XYZ file of C-alpha atoms in Angstrom:
354
model
C 0.169 25.581 50.173
C -1.821 26.844 46.794
C -5.018 28.623 47.075
C -8.013 27.474 45.159
C -7.387 30.500 42.544
C -3.723 29.232 42.114
C -4.933 26.184 40.624
C -7.300 27.719 38.089
C -5.818 27.394 34.580
C -5.142 30.795 32.699
C -8.058 31.738 30.246
C -5.564 32.573 27.726
C -2.488 30.512 26.831
C 0.342 32.126 24.994
C 3.085 30.151 23.634
C 5.879 30.138 21.161
C 6.435 27.327 18.743
C 9.450 27.903 16.424
C 8.476 31.034 14.458
C 4.773 30.685 15.508
C 3.168 32.677 18.233
C 0.283 30.543 19.316
C -2.719 32.188 21.304
C -5.118 29.491 22.874
C -8.449 30.675 24.116
C -8.739 28.414 27.347
C -12.268 28.632 28.646
C -13.718 25.436 27.021
C -16.452 24.773 29.414
C -17.659 28.249 28.541
C -17.139 27.900 24.865
C -14.292 30.179 25.237
C -16.386 33.091 25.612
C -14.368 36.188 26.182
C -13.604 38.128 29.325
C -12.012 41.438 29.582
C -8.956 39.597 31.067
C -8.754 37.552 27.926
C -9.004 40.614 25.630
C -6.088 42.291 27.452
C -3.936 38.991 27.539
C -4.321 38.665 23.726
C -3.400 42.348 23.262
C -0.280 41.849 25.359
C 0.511 38.691 23.386
C 0.145 40.644 20.043
C 2.610 43.313 21.747
C 5.208 40.521 22.452
C 4.811 38.748 18.953
C 4.976 42.034 17.122
C 8.236 42.969 18.727
C 9.823 39.670 18.324
C 11.770 39.531 15.084
C 11.793 35.706 15.248
C 7.937 35.409 15.050
C 6.616 35.013 11.573
C 2.945 34.585 12.173
C 0.247 34.393 15.011
C -2.150 31.658 15.145
C -5.590 32.053 17.096
C -7.210 28.504 18.343
C -9.790 27.598 20.968
C -9.197 24.840 23.414
C -11.791 21.898 23.597
C -13.741 20.324 20.730
C -16.851 22.510 20.820
C -15.927 25.878 19.948
C -13.337 28.416 18.791
C -15.183 31.183 20.746
C -18.779 31.774 21.391
C -18.495 35.552 21.845
C -18.119 37.769 24.826
C -19.367 36.554 28.159
C -22.835 38.057 27.822
C -24.037 37.007 31.303
C -21.179 39.225 32.715
C -22.247 42.116 30.396
C -25.766 41.736 31.445
C -24.579 41.723 35.369
C -22.380 44.635 34.557
C -25.224 46.709 32.998
C -27.424 45.964 36.068
C -24.816 47.074 38.466
C -23.754 50.096 36.522
C -20.022 49.340 37.241
C -18.696 50.156 33.769
C -17.362 46.803 33.102
C -19.430 46.201 29.986
C -18.383 49.383 28.377
C -14.537 48.662 29.278
C -14.846 45.292 27.652
C -16.477 46.625 24.485
C -14.098 49.441 24.124
C -10.926 47.071 24.462
C -12.530 44.456 22.425
C -13.270 46.551 19.519
C -9.808 48.234 19.670
C -8.349 44.552 19.578
C -10.451 43.567 16.496
C -9.237 46.589 14.711
C -5.647 45.919 15.805
C -5.857 42.110 14.323
C -7.193 43.675 11.159
C -4.178 45.988 10.731
C -1.608 43.505 12.353
C 2.007 43.812 10.791
C 2.572 40.014 10.710
C 0.359 37.391 9.355
C -2.374 36.361 11.569
C -4.192 33.030 11.130
C -7.585 31.963 12.976
C -8.653 28.307 13.070
C -12.407 28.801 13.119
C -13.146 25.339 14.459
C -16.554 24.691 16.356
C -18.680 27.559 17.485
C -17.733 30.939 16.067
C -19.882 33.590 17.258
C -20.220 37.224 18.314
C -16.804 38.316 19.746
C -15.228 34.994 18.299
C -16.164 36.205 14.835
C -14.377 39.627 15.800
C -11.231 37.539 16.815
C -11.101 35.550 13.564
C -12.696 37.489 10.776
C -9.981 40.122 10.648
C -7.100 37.655 10.421
C -5.027 37.424 7.133
C -5.729 33.654 6.872
C -9.244 32.449 8.117
C -9.715 28.705 8.164
C -13.044 26.918 8.751
C -13.576 23.330 9.268
C -16.378 20.671 9.248
C -17.298 21.671 12.703
C -17.497 25.256 12.162
C -20.885 26.888 13.256
C -20.736 30.536 12.412
C -23.492 33.209 13.625
C -23.991 36.615 14.645
C -26.914 35.870 17.087
C -27.379 39.046 18.672
C -30.736 40.202 17.705
C -32.020 37.249 19.823
C -30.902 38.629 23.009
C -31.833 42.390 22.473
C -28.252 43.263 21.250
C -26.985 44.113 17.796
C -24.365 42.475 15.585
C -21.323 44.134 16.795
C -17.407 43.619 16.633
C -17.658 45.534 13.337
C -20.440 43.369 11.960
C -21.668 46.439 10.121
C -18.395 46.312 8.164
C -17.805 42.569 7.469
C -21.464 41.757 7.036
C -21.534 44.660 4.218
C -18.237 43.740 2.078
C -19.869 41.397 -0.217
C -22.291 41.779 -3.102
C -26.002 40.957 -2.310
C -27.808 40.511 0.895
C -26.336 37.621 2.608
C -24.781 39.776 5.256
C -28.032 41.388 6.065
C -29.715 38.030 6.105
C -27.138 36.686 8.775
C -27.134 39.882 10.800
C -30.866 40.291 11.178
C -31.842 36.360 11.584
C -28.707 35.280 13.481
C -28.870 32.203 11.422
C -26.096 29.503 12.188
C -24.195 28.609 9.034
C -21.385 26.038 8.297
C -17.960 26.383 6.421
C -19.321 26.586 2.905
C -21.455 29.514 3.617
C -18.701 31.229 5.537
C -16.502 30.888 2.631
C -19.211 31.791 0.010
C -19.836 35.094 1.976
C -16.105 35.978 1.800
C -15.719 35.546 5.625
C -13.061 32.646 5.458
C -10.405 31.731 3.164
C -9.700 28.147 3.581
C -11.198 24.904 4.575
C -9.355 22.446 6.533
C -10.391 19.143 8.333
C -10.274 19.700 12.082
C -7.838 16.820 12.701
C -5.173 18.780 10.827
C -4.801 21.300 13.730
C -1.551 19.949 15.122
C -0.236 19.575 11.612
C -1.093 23.290 11.139
C 0.864 24.501 14.099
C 3.799 22.320 13.179
C 3.945 23.840 9.674
C 3.481 27.167 10.800
C 6.222 26.928 13.413
C 8.545 26.184 10.560
C 7.504 28.996 8.319
C 9.994 31.924 8.110
C 7.998 34.333 6.173
C 4.429 35.470 4.938
C 4.849 33.618 1.856
C 5.757 30.345 3.670
C 2.851 30.804 6.088
C 0.534 31.084 3.140
C 2.022 27.915 1.369
C 1.855 25.982 4.589
C -1.920 26.705 4.969
C -2.469 25.883 1.291
C -0.852 22.594 1.713
C -3.129 21.556 4.386
C -6.314 23.033 3.028
C -9.038 20.785 1.354
C -11.977 21.577 -1.044
C -14.822 23.495 0.696
C -18.231 21.875 1.444
C -21.231 23.242 -0.567
C -22.798 26.254 0.785
C -26.350 25.412 2.106
C -27.658 28.898 1.387
C -26.511 28.747 -2.283
C -29.977 27.623 -3.468
C -31.722 30.754 -1.828
C -29.118 33.420 -2.626
C -31.268 35.150 -5.321
C -34.313 34.915 -2.836
C -32.212 36.475 0.089
C -30.941 39.257 -2.266
C -34.499 40.045 -3.351
C -36.154 39.825 -0.001
C -33.645 41.615 2.046
C -32.661 44.470 -0.325
C -35.016 46.925 1.387
C -33.677 49.562 3.768
C -36.451 49.339 6.275
C -37.268 46.250 8.338
C -41.171 46.624 7.755
C -40.592 46.393 4.089
C -38.329 43.280 4.424
C -41.239 41.737 6.637
C -43.743 42.842 3.989
C -41.581 40.941 1.182
C -41.373 37.891 3.288
C -45.018 37.841 3.936
C -45.665 38.149 0.155
C -43.535 35.141 -0.833
C -45.068 31.748 -0.403
C -41.879 29.804 -0.533
C -40.828 27.656 2.642
C -37.603 29.508 3.029
C -39.541 32.780 3.232
C -41.812 31.265 5.876
C -39.154 30.012 8.032
C -37.130 33.096 7.779
C -40.284 35.247 8.874
C -40.840 33.031 11.755
C -37.403 33.588 12.684
C -37.563 37.292 12.652
C -40.730 37.279 14.539
C -38.733 36.030 17.516
C -36.262 38.726 17.640
C -36.380 42.129 19.333
C -38.442 44.591 17.123
C -36.446 47.514 18.372
C -33.045 45.663 17.620
C -34.162 44.757 14.240
C -34.599 48.378 13.358
C -31.213 49.300 14.951
C -29.429 46.383 13.194
C -30.669 47.251 9.667
C -29.777 50.830 10.142
C -26.310 49.944 11.306
C -25.673 47.525 8.376
C -26.876 50.216 5.738
C -24.610 52.736 7.231
C -21.698 50.359 7.505
C -22.239 49.547 3.696
C -21.271 53.103 3.117
C -18.229 53.282 5.467
C -14.686 53.794 4.273
C -13.139 52.167 7.232
C -13.593 49.384 9.686
C -12.790 51.788 12.412
C -15.797 53.963 11.467
C -18.098 50.920 12.015
C -16.604 49.997 15.106
C -16.970 53.493 16.538
C -20.634 53.806 15.558
C -21.303 50.302 17.349
C -19.434 51.368 20.304
C -21.400 54.402 20.496
C -24.745 52.329 20.407
C -23.656 50.151 23.378
C -24.685 52.829 25.822
C -28.290 52.552 24.581
C -27.800 48.592 24.760
C -27.221 48.913 28.377
C -30.194 51.254 28.906
C -32.620 48.907 26.801
C -34.837 46.660 28.548
C -34.823 44.084 25.634
C -30.987 43.377 26.377
C -31.693 42.340 30.030
C -34.867 40.340 28.810
C -33.131 38.735 26.136
C -30.326 37.492 28.202
C -32.740 36.339 30.961
C -34.670 34.298 28.373
C -31.488 32.787 26.637
C -29.057 32.402 29.425
C -30.510 32.845 32.757
C -33.844 31.248 32.918
C -33.451 29.583 29.429
C -37.164 29.663 28.731
C -36.646 30.896 25.309
C -39.546 33.231 25.541
C -38.478 36.767 25.803
C -41.114 39.519 26.199
C -39.950 42.567 23.983
C -40.686 46.114 24.686
C -42.134 47.329 22.290
C -43.457 44.133 21.219
C -43.972 44.939 17.538
C -42.187 46.661 14.856
C -44.617 49.417 14.363
C -44.642 50.260 17.977
C -41.047 51.217 17.775
C -40.588 54.951 17.576
C -37.816 56.828 15.684
C -36.778 58.087 19.195
C -36.196 54.441 20.294
C -33.887 54.005 17.304
C -32.212 57.354 17.282
C -31.004 56.510 21.116
C -28.528 53.930 19.517
C -26.989 56.705 17.082
C -25.860 59.711 19.411
C -24.457 62.739 17.747
C -21.560 62.939 20.287
C -19.767 59.810 21.679
C -16.317 58.744 22.876
C -13.713 57.977 19.943
C -12.115 54.668 20.009
C -9.435 55.611 17.508
C -7.454 58.850 16.966
C -7.368 60.694 13.640
């Protein structure tokens, strides 16, 4: 007789297809949101694939038609913070190390960013060597809306491009499609979603990195237009400031519909976290290594767990779903330097040696 737990499918499916190592995120009802067990399973899969001379590439996909990965299981992080059991910190520690490992992985990694790709799902995909978006891609770093900052190295990957598109995405949490993700340099190829199985077959027959790249290029298609393209100059001008108050002032002085919509969006976010996010992004722009950004972000997670806005944001978005968070402080000018400084401790745990 099998217990109920025996019938629950694994959250991560690890398979070998020819020369391809396939990692399938398998929580489709939860939009494949990450758990600590999934992070550990992916890391173990990378161990096996790296050691296997017969594996030429690794592909990450999400099961179900709705999303690649909607991020970390934020309800679990909320509950862990309330309980003080350390699970949230363990999750972030191992997740960030996994993200850095993908960025440095010795074999070609491929991410099929089909459907929703947010938060931790961006961390799993944006560091892959070949990043593929589809007509269903919905990409965002929406953390400022739940009293958290864009993490998984967002202060690195949102600051590697010229202009302020990354600042805009990090502060507003705006959801963008395939064209914008490619325009921002966060994806490399566009591919219709119905070519997934063909992609798996092609990669399973690839013998080396050059053949992996050729297989992807063969299946790729022209990318759709970037919807933000008409607003690039406006974004670069309005978001060029190093203080969030200056960005708000610039938006208020601009009479365009785009500025008005953006201002309304920012007014729904945690004031404290807007300050923190902009500081992280500006520091990230000066960073020499991804690992520097991940360590700085990890150091800030202790302050997240001590921040009432995180619990209020998750309550409003996930638990009660009233979409009406009551932030503390409620306005930007009420946020003190001490409120911000708590996210930037002078001493903290190191994630990486050296």
